[in-house]
GROMACS .gro file of C-alpha atoms in nm:
model
  507
    1MET     CA    1  11.134  12.950  16.067
    2VAL     CA    2  11.048  12.579  16.066
    3GLY     CA    3  10.745  12.401  16.216
    4VAL     CA    4  10.795  12.043  16.331
    5PRO     CA    5  10.497  11.828  16.435
    6GLY     CA    6  10.522  11.492  16.607
    7ARG     CA    7  10.556  11.179  16.396
    8SER     CA    8  10.246  10.991  16.512
    9LYS     CA    9   9.932  11.057  16.312
   10ALA     CA   10   9.700  10.910  16.577
   11CYS     CA   11   9.452  11.127  16.764
   12SER     CA   12   9.572  11.279  17.090
   13THR     CA   13   9.351  11.047  17.299
   14CYS     CA   14   9.488  10.730  17.139
   15ARG     CA   15   9.844  10.861  17.172
   16ARG     CA   16   9.787  10.926  17.540
   17ARG     CA   17   9.627  10.580  17.590
   18ARG     CA   18   9.888  10.414  17.366
   19LYS     CA   19   9.616  10.255  17.155
   20GLY     CA   20   9.602  10.189  16.785
   21CYS     CA   21   9.408  10.465  16.605
   22ASP     CA   22   9.219  10.418  16.278
   23GLN     CA   23   9.244  10.796  16.212
   24GLN     CA   24   8.877  10.839  16.122
   25ARG     CA   25   8.762  11.199  16.127
   26PRO     CA   26   8.636  11.393  16.311
   27ALA     CA   27   8.643  11.115  16.579
   28CYS     CA   28   8.832  10.787  16.552
   29GLY     CA   29   8.661  10.450  16.587
   30GLN     CA   30   8.873  10.358  16.891
   31CYS     CA   31   8.741  10.658  17.088
   32ILE     CA   32   8.383  10.603  16.971
   33ARG     CA   33   8.389  10.239  17.082
   34ALA     CA   34   8.539  10.337  17.419
   35ALA     CA   35   8.284  10.619  17.461
   36LEU     CA   36   8.565  10.868  17.508
   37PRO     CA   37   8.596  11.220  17.366
   38CYS     CA   38   8.832  11.206  17.071
   39GLY     CA   39   9.107  11.462  17.114
   40GLY     CA   40   9.139  11.518  16.742
   41TYR     CA   41   9.444  11.533  16.519
   42GLU     CA   42   9.566  11.888  16.570
   43ARG     CA   43   9.932  11.865  16.675
   44GLN     CA   44  10.132  12.137  16.841
   45ARG     CA   45  10.388  12.262  16.598
   46ILE     CA   46  10.710  12.391  16.754
   47PHE     CA   47  10.850  12.692  16.576
   48VAL     CA   48  11.219  12.775  16.598
   49GLN     CA   49  11.423  13.053  16.449
   50MET     CA   50  11.714  12.895  16.263
   51THR     CA   51  12.043  13.067  16.200
   52PRO     CA   52  12.342  12.923  16.018
   53ASP     CA   53  12.489  12.835  16.358
   54ASP     CA   54  12.172  12.653  16.460
   55ALA     CA   55  12.171  12.456  16.138
   56ALA     CA   56  12.531  12.357  16.193
   57GLY     CA   57  12.453  12.173  16.513
   58GLY     CA   58  12.254  12.391  16.754
   59PRO     CA   59  11.937  12.268  16.931
   60LEU     CA   60  11.644  12.218  16.692
   61TYR     CA   61  11.348  12.226  16.937
   62ARG     CA   62  11.242  12.485  17.190
   63SER     CA   63  10.993  12.390  17.457
   64ASP     CA   64  10.873  12.749  17.499
   65ALA     CA   65  10.795  12.802  17.130
   66PRO     CA   66  10.447  12.943  17.038
   67LYS     CA   67  10.167  12.722  16.903
   68VAL     CA   68  10.024  12.765  16.556
   69LEU     CA   69   9.667  12.801  16.694
   70PRO     CA   70   9.582  12.940  17.037
   71ASP     CA   71   9.408  12.714  17.291
   72ALA     CA   72   9.115  12.958  17.310
   73LEU     CA   73   9.018  12.900  16.946
   74ALA     CA   74   8.660  12.776  16.971
   75LEU     CA   75   8.626  12.583  16.646
   76SER     CA   76   8.868  12.384  16.436
   77ALA     CA   77   8.912  12.461  16.068
   78PHE     CA   78   8.757  12.118  16.006
   79GLU     CA   79   8.432  12.215  16.176
   80GLU     CA   80   8.420  12.556  16.011
   81SER     CA   81   8.459  12.413  15.662
   82HIS     CA   82   8.192  12.149  15.715
   83LEU     CA   83   7.948  12.397  15.865
   84ALA     CA   84   7.995  12.625  15.566
   85GLU     CA   85   7.930  12.332  15.332
   86PHE     CA   86   7.619  12.240  15.531
   87TRP     CA   87   7.459  12.585  15.510
   88GLN     CA   88   7.519  12.585  15.137
   89ALA     CA   89   7.360  12.240  15.103
   90TYR     CA   90   7.073  12.319  15.341
   91LEU     CA   91   6.963  12.633  15.159
   92PRO     CA   92   7.200  12.753  14.885
   93GLY     CA   93   7.291  13.115  14.946
   94ALA     CA   94   7.149  13.108  15.299
   95ASP     CA   95   7.466  13.253  15.445
   96GLY     CA   96   7.491  13.537  15.196
   97ASP     CA   97   7.295  13.856  15.260
   98GLU     CA   98   7.289  13.958  14.895
   99VAL     CA   99   7.130  13.631  14.788
  100LEU     CA  100   6.879  13.647  15.070
  101ALA     CA  101   6.778  14.001  14.983
  102ALA     CA  102   6.749  13.919  14.615
  103THR     CA  103   6.529  13.612  14.657
  104GLY     CA  104   6.321  13.723  14.953
  105THR     CA  105   6.442  13.423  15.151
  106GLN     CA  106   6.370  13.605  15.475
  107LEU     CA  107   6.004  13.523  15.407
  108LEU     CA  108   6.090  13.154  15.436
  109GLY     CA  109   6.129  13.192  15.809
  110VAL     CA  110   6.497  13.095  15.811
  111ARG     CA  111   6.704  13.406  15.748
  112HIS     CA  112   6.726  13.544  16.101
  113TRP     CA  113   6.717  13.195  16.251
  114ILE     CA  114   7.026  13.099  16.050
  115LYS     CA  115   7.207  13.416  16.152
  116ALA     CA  116   7.114  13.367  16.518
  117VAL     CA  117   7.241  13.009  16.517
  118GLN     CA  118   7.565  13.112  16.345
  119GLN     CA  119   7.630  13.371  16.615
  120LEU     CA  120   7.517  13.173  16.920
  121TYR     CA  121   7.662  12.828  16.863
  122VAL     CA  122   8.024  12.936  16.915
  123SER     CA  123   7.962  12.985  17.287
  124ASP     CA  124   7.702  12.712  17.348
  125VAL     CA  125   7.805  12.346  17.355
  126SER     CA  126   7.458  12.195  17.305
  127LEU     CA  127   7.382  12.421  17.009
  128LYS     CA  128   7.721  12.344  16.859
  129LYS     CA  129   7.660  11.969  16.890
  130ALA     CA  130   7.312  12.000  16.736
  131LEU     CA  131   7.450  12.202  16.446
  132LEU     CA  132   7.738  11.959  16.389
  133ALA     CA  133   7.489  11.670  16.396
  134MET     CA  134   7.284  11.830  16.118
  135SER     CA  135   7.594  11.926  15.921
  136LEU     CA  136   7.771  11.591  15.933
  137SER     CA  137   7.459  11.383  15.868
  138THR     CA  138   7.351  11.602  15.576
  139LEU     CA  139   7.694  11.604  15.414
  140GLY     CA  140   7.753  11.238  15.495
  141LYS     CA  141   7.439  11.137  15.310
  142ALA     CA  142   7.525  11.366  15.019
  143THR     CA  143   7.880  11.228  14.986
  144ARG     CA  144   7.798  10.871  15.104
  145GLN     CA  145   8.053  10.882  15.385
  146ASN     CA  146   7.931  10.659  15.666
  147TRP     CA  147   8.171  10.796  15.925
  148MET     CA  148   8.011  11.138  15.887
  149ILE     CA  149   7.662  10.993  15.934
  150GLU     CA  150   7.776  10.798  16.243
  151GLU     CA  151   7.947  11.103  16.391
  152GLY     CA  152   7.639  11.312  16.318
  153LEU     CA  153   7.429  11.066  16.516
  154ARG     CA  154   7.681  11.078  16.803
  155GLN     CA  155   7.663  11.457  16.810
  156GLN     CA  156   7.279  11.441  16.803
  157ILE     CA  157   7.277  11.212  17.106
  158GLY     CA  158   7.508  11.453  17.286
  159ALA     CA  159   7.289  11.751  17.199
  160VAL     CA  160   6.975  11.576  17.323
  161SER     CA  161   7.146  11.482  17.648
  162LEU     CA  162   7.261  11.838  17.711
  163MET     CA  163   6.918  11.979  17.627
  164LYS     CA  164   6.751  11.743  17.876
  165LYS     CA  165   6.982  11.878  18.146
  166ALA     CA  166   6.900  12.232  18.039
  167LEU     CA  167   6.526  12.166  18.068
  168LYS     CA  168   6.575  12.056  18.430
  169ALA     CA  169   6.758  12.380  18.509
  170SER     CA  170   6.502  12.658  18.470
  171SER     CA  171   6.775  12.919  18.435
  172LEU     CA  172   6.909  12.753  18.120
  173THR     CA  173   6.570  12.754  17.947
  174GLN     CA  174   6.594  13.133  17.948
  175LYS     CA  175   6.897  13.121  17.718
  176GLU     CA  176   6.825  13.208  17.356
  177SER     CA  177   7.056  12.932  17.233
  178ILE     CA  178   6.835  12.658  17.380
  179MET     CA  179   6.563  12.757  17.132
  180GLY     CA  180   6.805  12.707  16.844
  181THR     CA  181   6.916  12.374  16.987
  182ALA     CA  182   6.558  12.249  17.018
  183ARG     CA  183   6.477  12.343  16.660
  184LEU     CA  184   6.791  12.179  16.520
  185ILE     CA  185   6.727  11.858  16.714
  186SER     CA  186   6.372  11.848  16.578
  187LEU     CA  187   6.497  11.920  16.225
  188PHE     CA  188   6.750  11.637  16.254
  189VAL     CA  189   6.470  11.392  16.338
  190ILE     CA  190   6.266  11.511  16.038
  191LEU     CA  191   6.550  11.490  15.787
  192HIS     CA  192   6.770  11.213  15.924
  193GLY     CA  193   6.573  11.021  16.183
  194ALA     CA  194   6.331  10.834  15.955
  195ASN     CA  195   6.269  10.472  16.044
  196LYS     CA  196   6.157  10.290  15.730
  197LYS     CA  197   6.016  10.003  15.935
  198ASP     CA  198   5.830  10.220  16.184
  199THR     CA  199   5.721  10.554  16.040
  200LEU     CA  200   5.465  10.598  16.317
  201SER     CA  201   5.727  10.606  16.593
  202HIS     CA  202   5.932  10.849  16.383
  203THR     CA  203   5.631  11.080  16.355
  204ARG     CA  204   5.563  11.058  16.726
  205SER     CA  205   5.926  11.133  16.806
  206TRP     CA  206   5.910  11.451  16.596
  207GLN     CA  207   5.576  11.548  16.752
  208GLY     CA  208   5.722  11.508  17.100
  209LEU     CA  209   6.021  11.723  17.015
  210SER     CA  210   5.794  11.987  16.866
  211MET     CA  211   5.593  12.004  17.188
  212GLY     CA  212   5.919  12.021  17.383
  213GLU     CA  213   6.021  12.321  17.176
  214LEU     CA  214   5.683  12.477  17.254
  215ALA     CA  215   5.738  12.418  17.626
  216ILE     CA  216   6.077  12.592  17.609
  217ILE     CA  217   5.928  12.893  17.433
  218THR     CA  218   5.628  12.930  17.665
  219SER     CA  219   5.846  12.897  17.975
  220ARG     CA  220   5.916  13.265  17.912
  221SER     CA  221   5.661  13.542  17.882
  222PRO     CA  222   5.564  13.696  17.545
  223GLU     CA  223   5.748  14.012  17.650
  224ALA     CA  224   6.077  13.818  17.629
  225TYR     CA  225   6.043  13.793  17.250
  226THR     CA  226   6.008  14.155  17.147
  227SER     CA  227   6.361  14.208  17.015
  228GLY     CA  228   6.699  14.057  16.932
  229HIS     CA  229   6.771  13.691  16.866
  230ALA     CA  230   6.483  13.589  17.093
  231HIS     CA  231   6.232  13.768  16.870
  232HIS     CA  232   6.364  13.616  16.548
  233LEU     CA  233   6.395  13.264  16.690
  234PHE     CA  234   6.038  13.284  16.820
  235VAL     CA  235   5.886  13.439  16.508
  236GLU     CA  236   6.063  13.204  16.266
  237GLY     CA  237   6.004  12.901  16.489
  238ARG     CA  238   5.626  12.944  16.504
  239GLN     CA  239   5.580  12.782  16.162
  240GLN     CA  240   5.729  12.453  16.279
  241LEU     CA  241   5.531  12.469  16.602
  242ALA     CA  242   5.214  12.513  16.395
  243PHE     CA  243   5.300  12.206  16.186
  244GLY     CA  244   5.366  12.004  16.500
  245ALA     CA  245   5.031  12.106  16.651
  246ILE     CA  246   4.853  12.033  16.320
  247SER     CA  247   5.007  11.686  16.314
  248LEU     CA  248   4.893  11.625  16.673
  249ARG     CA  249   4.557  11.796  16.606
  250ARG     CA  250   4.595  11.975  16.935
  251ARG     CA  251   4.554  12.349  16.999
  252THR     CA  252   4.828  12.555  17.166
  253ASN     CA  253   4.821  12.871  17.374
  254LEU     CA  254   5.008  13.059  17.100
  255THR     CA  255   4.669  13.174  16.968
  256SER     CA  256   4.601  13.384  17.278
  257PRO     CA  257   4.594  13.763  17.226
  258GLU     CA  258   4.915  13.802  17.429
  259TRP     CA  259   5.116  13.560  17.215
  260MET     CA  260   4.963  13.694  16.894
  261ASN     CA  261   5.053  14.058  16.964
  262ILE     CA  262   5.310  14.132  17.234
  263PRO     CA  263   5.618  13.985  17.055
  264TRP     CA  264   5.556  14.243  16.777
  265SER     CA  265   5.532  14.542  17.011
  266LEU     CA  266   5.851  14.692  16.869
  267GLN     CA  267   5.819  14.595  16.504
  268PRO     CA  268   5.536  14.525  16.261
  269LYS     CA  269   5.420  14.185  16.144
  270THR     CA  270   5.504  14.065  15.795
  271PRO     CA  271   5.265  13.886  15.557
  272ARG     CA  272   5.433  13.561  15.662
  273ASP     CA  273   5.362  13.639  16.029
  274TYR     CA  274   4.992  13.692  15.955
  275MET     CA  275   4.986  13.366  15.759
  276THR     CA  276   5.143  13.182  16.053
  277ASP     CA  277   4.871  13.331  16.277
  278ILE     CA  278   4.614  13.148  16.063
  279MET     CA  279   4.816  12.826  16.064
  280LEU     CA  280   4.821  12.830  16.444
  281HIS     CA  281   4.439  12.830  16.449
  282LEU     CA  282   4.413  12.514  16.238
  283PRO     CA  283   4.498  12.265  16.517
  284GLU     CA  284   4.187  12.371  16.710
  285ILE     CA  285   3.967  12.293  16.409
  286LEU     CA  286   4.135  11.954  16.370
  287GLU     CA  287   4.100  11.888  16.743
  288TYR     CA  288   3.724  11.945  16.727
  289THR     CA  289   3.706  11.724  16.418
  290THR     CA  290   3.881  11.444  16.607
  291LEU     CA  291   3.648  11.483  16.906
  292TYR     CA  292   3.349  11.480  16.671
  293MET     CA  293   3.463  11.159  16.499
  294ALA     CA  294   3.520  10.988  16.835
  295CYS     CA  295   3.191  11.099  16.996
  296ASP     CA  296   2.897  10.859  17.029
  297ASP     CA  297   2.660  11.089  17.216
  298ALA     CA  298   2.421  11.254  16.967
  299VAL     CA  299   2.377  11.578  17.166
  300GLU     CA  300   2.749  11.626  17.228
  301LYS     CA  301   2.830  11.533  16.869
  302GLU     CA  302   2.597  11.805  16.741
  303ARG     CA  303   2.753  12.059  16.976
  304LEU     CA  304   3.099  11.970  16.847
  305ARG     CA  305   2.980  11.994  16.486
  306LEU     CA  306   2.833  12.341  16.534
  307LYS     CA  307   3.142  12.461  16.722
  308ASN     CA  308   3.369  12.336  16.445
  309ILE     CA  309   3.157  12.507  16.179
  310GLU     CA  310   3.182  12.831  16.376
  311LEU     CA  311   3.562  12.801  16.405
  312SER     CA  312   3.599  12.715  16.036
  313TRP     CA  313   3.397  13.017  15.919
  314LYS     CA  314   3.606  13.232  16.154
  315CYS     CA  315   3.925  13.105  15.990
  316ASP     CA  316   3.764  13.157  15.650
  317ARG     CA  317   3.733  13.526  15.740
  318PHE     CA  318   4.101  13.526  15.838
  319LEU     CA  319   4.192  13.377  15.500
  320GLN     CA  320   3.989  13.631  15.307
  321ASP     CA  321   4.136  13.915  15.510
  322TRP     CA  322   4.490  13.789  15.444
  323ALA     CA  323   4.424  13.751  15.071
  324ARG     CA  324   4.288  14.105  15.055
  325LYS     CA  325   4.548  14.283  15.273
  326HIS     CA  326   4.869  14.080  15.278
  327CYS     CA  327   4.888  13.843  14.982
  328PRO     CA  328   5.176  13.953  14.754
  329ILE     CA  329   5.006  13.822  14.435
  330LYS     CA  330   4.657  13.834  14.286
  331ILE     CA  331   4.465  13.514  14.357
  332ASP     CA  332   4.103  13.620  14.307
  333THR     CA  333   4.057  13.409  13.991
  334ASP     CA  334   4.202  13.096  13.835
  335ARG     CA  335   4.350  13.306  13.556
  336ALA     CA  336   4.521  13.536  13.807
  337VAL     CA  337   4.682  13.238  13.980
  338ASP     CA  338   4.788  13.094  13.644
  339GLU     CA  339   4.957  13.420  13.553
  340ALA     CA  340   5.138  13.435  13.889
  341MET     CA  341   5.257  13.074  13.874
  342PRO     CA  342   5.587  13.139  13.685
  343GLU     CA  343   5.685  13.399  13.946
  344LEU     CA  344   5.595  13.163  14.229
  345ARG     CA  345   5.810  12.885  14.086
  346GLU     CA  346   6.109  13.118  14.066
  347ASN     CA  347   6.064  13.268  14.414
  348LEU     CA  348   6.086  12.994  14.675
  349ALA     CA  349   5.981  13.229  14.955
  350LEU     CA  350   5.655  13.324  14.783
  351ALA     CA  351   5.589  12.962  14.685
  352TYR     CA  352   5.637  12.854  15.047
  353MET     CA  353   5.397  13.117  15.177
  354MET     CA  354   5.132  13.040  14.915
  355THR     CA  355   5.147  12.666  14.983
  356HIS     CA  356   5.066  12.753  15.344
  357TYR     CA  357   4.770  12.961  15.232
  358TRP     CA  358   4.631  12.697  14.998
  359GLY     CA  359   4.705  12.424  15.250
  360ALA     CA  360   4.502  12.617  15.509
  361CYS     CA  361   4.221  12.647  15.252
  362LEU     CA  362   4.221  12.269  15.208
  363LEU     CA  363   4.196  12.200  15.582
  364ILE     CA  364   3.940  12.471  15.660
  365TYR     CA  365   3.711  12.415  15.363
  366GLY     CA  366   3.755  12.039  15.388
  367THR     CA  367   3.624  12.066  15.745
  368LEU     CA  368   3.328  12.280  15.639
  369ARG     CA  369   3.237  12.039  15.360
  370THR     CA  370   3.253  11.752  15.608
  371MET     CA  371   3.043  11.919  15.879
  372LEU     CA  372   2.777  12.102  15.676
  373ASP     CA  373   2.462  11.950  15.530
  374PRO     CA  374   2.551  11.847  15.171
  375ARG     CA  375   2.229  12.014  15.046
  376GLU     CA  376   2.347  12.351  15.176
  377PRO     CA  377   2.499  12.570  14.903
  378LEU     CA  378   2.859  12.678  14.959
  379PRO     CA  379   3.071  12.957  14.805
  380ASP     CA  380   3.290  12.866  14.509
  381ARG     CA  381   3.599  12.938  14.718
  382THR     CA  382   3.528  12.623  14.924
  383GLU     CA  383   3.578  12.392  14.623
  384LEU     CA  384   3.879  12.180  14.715
  385ARG     CA  385   4.014  12.068  14.378
  386GLN     CA  386   4.135  12.413  14.278
  387TYR     CA  387   4.369  12.427  14.579
  388CYS     CA  388   4.495  12.074  14.512
  389ARG     CA  389   4.571  12.190  14.160
  390TYR     CA  390   4.769  12.492  14.280
  391GLN     CA  391   4.959  12.289  14.540
  392THR     CA  392   5.049  12.018  14.292
  393ALA     CA  393   5.182  12.271  14.043
  394LEU     CA  394   5.417  12.423  14.304
  395ILE     CA  395   5.564  12.103  14.446
  396PRO     CA  396   5.849  12.085  14.188
  397ALA     CA  397   5.980  12.424  14.306
  398PHE     CA  398   6.081  12.264  14.636
  399TYR     CA  399   6.295  12.004  14.462
  400SER     CA  400   6.489  12.253  14.251
  401PRO     CA  401   6.864  12.292  14.323
  402LYS     CA  402   6.813  12.635  14.480
  403ALA     CA  403   6.576  12.486  14.738
  404GLY     CA  404   6.852  12.265  14.878
  405VAL     CA  405   6.787  12.014  15.153
  406ALA     CA  406   6.546  12.260  15.317
  407GLY     CA  407   6.307  12.230  15.024
  408ARG     CA  408   6.216  11.870  15.105
  409HIS     CA  409   6.133  11.971  15.459
  410MET     CA  410   5.932  12.275  15.347
  411VAL     CA  411   5.714  12.077  15.107
  412SER     CA  412   5.608  11.808  15.357
  413PHE     CA  413   5.292  11.989  15.476
  414THR     CA  414   5.192  12.052  15.115
  415VAL     CA  415   5.237  11.691  15.008
  416VAL     CA  416   5.059  11.537  15.307
  417SER     CA  417   4.759  11.773  15.304
  418THR     CA  418   4.716  11.757  14.926
  419ILE     CA  419   4.739  11.378  14.902
  420GLY     CA  420   4.500  11.338  15.196
  421ILE     CA  421   4.232  11.559  15.041
  422LEU     CA  422   4.275  11.414  14.693
  423ARG     CA  423   4.231  11.061  14.823
  424ALA     CA  424   3.903  11.172  14.980
  425ILE     CA  425   3.754  11.361  14.686
  426ASP     CA  426   3.880  11.114  14.423
  427VAL     CA  427   3.802  10.802  14.624
  428GLY     CA  428   3.800  10.492  14.408
  429VAL     CA  429   3.913  10.666  14.088
  430PRO     CA  430   4.257  10.753  13.946
  431SER     CA  431   4.376  11.102  14.033
  432PRO     CA  432   4.611  11.280  13.789
  433GLU     CA  433   4.733  11.508  14.070
  434ILE     CA  434   4.831  11.215  14.294
  435GLU     CA  435   4.991  11.042  13.996
  436PHE     CA  436   5.198  11.352  13.928
  437ILE     CA  437   5.300  11.403  14.292
  438MET     CA  438   5.395  11.039  14.330
  439GLY     CA  439   5.601  11.039  14.012
  440TYR     CA  440   5.784  11.351  14.115
  441ILE     CA  441   5.868  11.256  14.471
  442GLU     CA  442   5.976  10.906  14.369
  443LYS     CA  443   6.224  11.058  14.126
  444PHE     CA  444   6.360  11.333  14.349
  445GLY     CA  445   6.319  11.173  14.690
  446PHE     CA  446   6.085  11.215  14.986
  447VAL     CA  447   5.951  11.018  15.280
  448LYS     CA  448   5.808  10.751  15.055
  449ALA     CA  449   5.603  10.600  15.335
  450ILE     CA  450   5.370  10.902  15.320
  451SER     CA  451   5.255  10.797  14.978
  452GLU     CA  452   5.250  10.422  15.035
  453ARG     CA  453   5.055  10.388  15.357
  454THR     CA  454   4.721  10.506  15.479
  455PHE     CA  455   4.710  10.750  15.766
  456PRO     CA  456   4.779  10.550  16.085
  457ASP     CA  457   4.527  10.727  16.308
  458PRO     CA  458   4.183  10.561  16.272
  459LEU     CA  459   4.001  10.886  16.359
  460LEU     CA  460   4.191  11.070  16.088
  461ARG     CA  461   4.102  10.799  15.837
  462LYS     CA  462   3.742  10.825  15.952
  463SER     CA  463   3.739  11.202  15.893
  464PHE     CA  464   3.861  11.154  15.536
  465ARG     CA  465   3.600  10.885  15.475
  466GLU     CA  466   3.334  11.124  15.607
  467LEU     CA  467   3.455  11.394  15.370
  468ALA     CA  468   3.441  11.147  15.081
  469LYS     CA  469   3.085  11.049  15.174
  470MET     CA  470   2.968  11.411  15.199
  471GLU     CA  471   3.128  11.500  14.865
  472GLY     CA  472   2.948  11.207  14.706
  473LEU     CA  473   2.616  11.329  14.847
  474ARG     CA  474   2.683  11.680  14.718
  475GLN     CA  475   2.740  11.541  14.372
  476ALA     CA  476   2.413  11.346  14.395
  477TYR     CA  477   2.208  11.643  14.522
  478ARG     CA  478   2.343  11.860  14.242
  479GLY     CA  479   2.234  11.598  13.990
  480LEU     CA  480   2.591  11.514  13.894
  481SER     CA  481   2.716  11.160  13.857
  482LEU     CA  482   3.050  11.065  14.004
  483PRO     CA  483   3.318  11.049  13.732
  484SER     CA  484   3.476  10.720  13.638
  485GLU     CA  485   3.808  10.893  13.669
  486ALA     CA  486   3.921  11.222  13.818
  487THR     CA  487   3.961  11.512  13.581
  488SER     CA  488   4.203  11.801  13.593
  489SER     CA  489   4.265  12.107  13.384
  490VAL     CA  490   4.639  12.072  13.438
  491PRO     CA  491   4.827  11.885  13.162
  492TYR     CA  492   5.063  11.691  13.389
  493PRO     CA  493   5.366  11.566  13.194
  494MET     CA  494   5.578  11.266  13.276
  495VAL     CA  495   5.835  11.341  13.543
  496ALA     CA  496   6.125  11.307  13.305
  497GLU     CA  497   5.977  11.587  13.096
  498ALA     CA  498   5.886  11.807  13.391
  499THR     CA  499   6.007  12.161  13.343
  500PRO     CA  500   5.884  12.482  13.508
  501GLY     CA  501   5.727  12.601  13.186
  502VAL     CA  502   5.480  12.317  13.131
  503LEU     CA  503   5.358  12.217  13.476
  504PHE     CA  504   5.075  12.462  13.482
  505ALA     CA  505   4.841  12.566  13.203
  506SER     CA  506   4.651  12.890  13.180
  507ALA     CA  507   4.280  12.847  13.233
   0.00000   0.00000   0.00000
């Protein structure tokens, strides 16, 4: 049996249009410039059974011969191979159950989401385009192939266009795949949509997409998320929705009793779910802080201050309850955290969950220390530097090879919250924690603009200045002079020498 393809190596669209083809893959430049769908390079092979008589002079081709691949095949081998490479680059081992079970990666909030996307995208065009956009852009950057990056952007534009149409058709918003599409589009903007000249517009674009994802989710009732792919996409998508709301400093309705309980009617919550519950309460605290900073009326300002104190103590109770009932490690003392640190660095899932916990501590206790009278005594657990210390020690775990591309995305909340608080409490003096974070992210890569610019929102800058002022007053009332330079009990090494064994010292 012999298979004979046609001679031309051009894509099918260029062959049909009789145009010169540059044979770029997966779409040629001619088709991209003409805004036409590239037909690809798969050629129908014609199979014939050859006998000695045929070889001697019989007909070589048969028009009714079978094709190598059936028309109904949803994905080309090209797409399949690149998608497999992407999942391995995004989170190494993410497509292997044994690895996931061994590392506890399900606690990262990606295991079931990845499986849902892998099963749903075959039959959904918008989800397929969004996934190809992420895959090609990620691999293109890793291998420095510009055509992949350009094609990834083209697929992203197509996915956004299809999702806009879906949002206008209420019936399509009920599809589970649209949730996966929305999350992938948002993830693409975070990882590949950075504008070095205008980081503010990039942030706003991501915030808008995050709120769009929230609108898609809340277009259905909580009862729609009790089982199946819908449950996992909702549960594992709440983390990103919380980050979006924190960035906007705007509360969502996901903190209502219905949204906090009904989706778990058929299965229990995990420690990560309870931690996400707390994260979803943080935007309300930040919203009241913003209103307080913008208010000029003394009576209203006092009302906002008291309300924010009430909310912050309420979240403090949530944090203590989580630490007592759901925290997988002992964190009641500095020594206990020190002893757990090697395990945290080796288990990305636990590290991710604990950075959420300590990040929530920074925001909640930072708010309390801003709003309360500096002469009022506060519990030791509200001291901010200890949490900055823990967060800083865990940041390298997210740049390890096993964290993949996902690690850089996971660590963003940790970096931003830690640097923001450190700049407030170490105002005007060198900070060893900031020096360490900056050295690490400059070596291994991050959104460098985060570290180089001040926060763009004037009210956010004002809140950090207020925290700095109140911390200075606390030092004065306690009879302590402000240090000429910040101190830390962590012996931070140079980045080149950074290894998991020396980033954290026992107290």
